[in-house]
Amino acid sequence: MAPNELDGMQFDVVVFGTGLEESIIASEAATGDKSVLHVDRNPYYGGSNACFSLSKMLEWAFCHRNCSQTPSVEVLVGGQLTDAPTFVISDIASDQCDMDTLQRLAPFELSPECTKKLQEMLKNDRDYMIELVPKVVFCRGELTEMLISCEIGEYVQFKGVAHSYLARNGTIERIPESKEDIFASNSLSLIEKRKLMRLMTMVSDNTLYAHLLDKYGDSQFTQLLQDKFKLSGMLLDAVLYLIARVNRGDTISAREGCERVHKYVKSIGRYGRMAYLCGMYGGGSEISQS
């Protein structure tokens, strides 16, 4: 839109920003027969929920490394850097983008090995979709049901999160999620499999689940897992941080923790053996545009 194209025009509603909340407001206003002007100061859609290719993510990180809203950055044009009061970096994935250029554009210092690897990755720039705020949704969660009922799901592509990993004690371990994964896991002993299966069976049975909440609901969730289900080590961390999504250092009640595990177990099996879905091109920004 040309700079002067809006001169003399009047709108009932002006919405600043293209995040999820702003997009919902703009959509509702337009549905109510209001004339809406929807604008964003950023050259991308989605606000804090935006999703970028690898080169655009590098561009965003470079522009925000000093937390400035209107940064003046170096612009790459045809492999040459020039100063310009803008935050658009063009042709960053070009074959002419040498190591020295990447070193200067990166939001932090890169080793020669990392720079070379990044240069190789940029040749397949659009193979990567990186969200500013990565998020997943439950297969049977409220958001999933809303997208289906509103028929927005027809415009957004989701993919099941096939595997989950836990960073623990300097290592990254794959965590079995479904009952099938637990039985097939080579990283769990038979006793550990039984402990985890006991928890998942109890929270998936409505009668046992209700009894569990009545008896232990007011205790701490961690204490329940340790005393009732005898979980420790990797199993305890997996249930706390992966399944129940407890932030490190936080404590929640057994009632809240069991409700989270219950929701997780209910989501398994709807679209496969996974409990979570993620947007193929960024969940937040895609939903905002839809």
mmCIF file of N, CA and C in Angstrom, residues 221-222 239-252 257 260:
data_model
loop_
_atom_site.group_PDB
_atom_site.id
_atom_site.type_symbol
_atom_site.label_atom_id
_atom_site.label_comp_id
_atom_site.label_asym_id
_atom_site.label_seq_id
_atom_site.Cartn_x
_atom_site.Cartn_y
_atom_site.Cartn_z
ATOM 1 N N PHE A 221 2.423 -32.568 44.020
ATOM 2 C CA PHE A 221 2.474 -33.507 42.907
ATOM 3 C C PHE A 221 3.766 -34.326 42.918
ATOM 4 N N THR A 222 4.877 -33.653 43.162
ATOM 5 C CA THR A 222 6.160 -34.365 43.203
ATOM 6 C C THR A 222 6.155 -35.429 44.280
ATOM 7 N N VAL A 239 7.928 -37.137 33.745
ATOM 8 C CA VAL A 239 6.524 -36.878 34.089
ATOM 9 C C VAL A 239 6.335 -35.424 34.478
ATOM 10 N N LEU A 240 7.266 -34.868 35.254
ATOM 11 C CA LEU A 240 7.135 -33.490 35.727
ATOM 12 C C LEU A 240 7.241 -32.491 34.575
ATOM 13 N N TYR A 241 8.311 -32.609 33.771
ATOM 14 C CA TYR A 241 8.636 -31.553 32.818
ATOM 15 C C TYR A 241 8.078 -31.791 31.418
ATOM 16 N N LEU A 242 7.896 -33.059 31.026
ATOM 17 C CA LEU A 242 7.393 -33.343 29.692
ATOM 18 C C LEU A 242 5.883 -33.542 29.698
ATOM 19 N N ILE A 243 5.403 -34.405 30.575
ATOM 20 C CA ILE A 243 3.979 -34.751 30.562
ATOM 21 C C ILE A 243 3.142 -33.711 31.314
ATOM 22 N N ALA A 244 3.560 -33.353 32.530
ATOM 23 C CA ALA A 244 2.794 -32.386 33.326
ATOM 24 C C ALA A 244 3.211 -30.944 33.066
ATOM 25 N N ARG A 245 4.322 -30.734 32.346
ATOM 26 C CA ARG A 245 4.778 -29.394 31.943
ATOM 27 C C ARG A 245 4.957 -28.448 33.128
ATOM 28 N N VAL A 246 5.611 -28.936 34.149
ATOM 29 C CA VAL A 246 5.912 -28.119 35.329
ATOM 30 C C VAL A 246 7.212 -27.374 35.077
ATOM 31 N N ASN A 247 7.225 -26.082 35.312
ATOM 32 C CA ASN A 247 8.455 -25.306 35.158
ATOM 33 C C ASN A 247 9.443 -25.684 36.255
ATOM 34 N N ARG A 248 10.705 -25.719 35.903
ATOM 35 C CA ARG A 248 11.733 -26.072 36.876
ATOM 36 C C ARG A 248 11.711 -25.084 38.040
ATOM 37 N N GLY A 249 11.710 -25.634 39.249
ATOM 38 C CA GLY A 249 11.671 -24.801 40.442
ATOM 39 C C GLY A 249 10.268 -24.548 40.959
ATOM 40 N N ASP A 250 9.246 -24.841 40.138
ATOM 41 C CA ASP A 250 7.865 -24.629 40.566
ATOM 42 C C ASP A 250 7.324 -25.865 41.270
ATOM 43 N N THR A 251 6.338 -25.668 42.103
ATOM 44 C CA THR A 251 5.617 -26.771 42.753
ATOM 45 C C THR A 251 4.138 -26.603 42.467
ATOM 46 N N ILE A 252 3.470 -27.695 42.156
ATOM 47 C CA ILE A 252 2.033 -27.666 41.921
ATOM 48 C C ILE A 252 1.379 -28.742 42.767
ATOM 49 N N GLY A 257 -1.440 -31.468 38.952
ATOM 50 C CA GLY A 257 -0.525 -32.333 38.218
ATOM 51 C C GLY A 257 -1.234 -33.510 37.577
ATOM 52 N N ARG A 260 -3.193 -32.482 34.561
ATOM 53 C CA ARG A 260 -2.337 -32.290 33.378
ATOM 54 C C ARG A 260 -1.965 -33.624 32.746
#
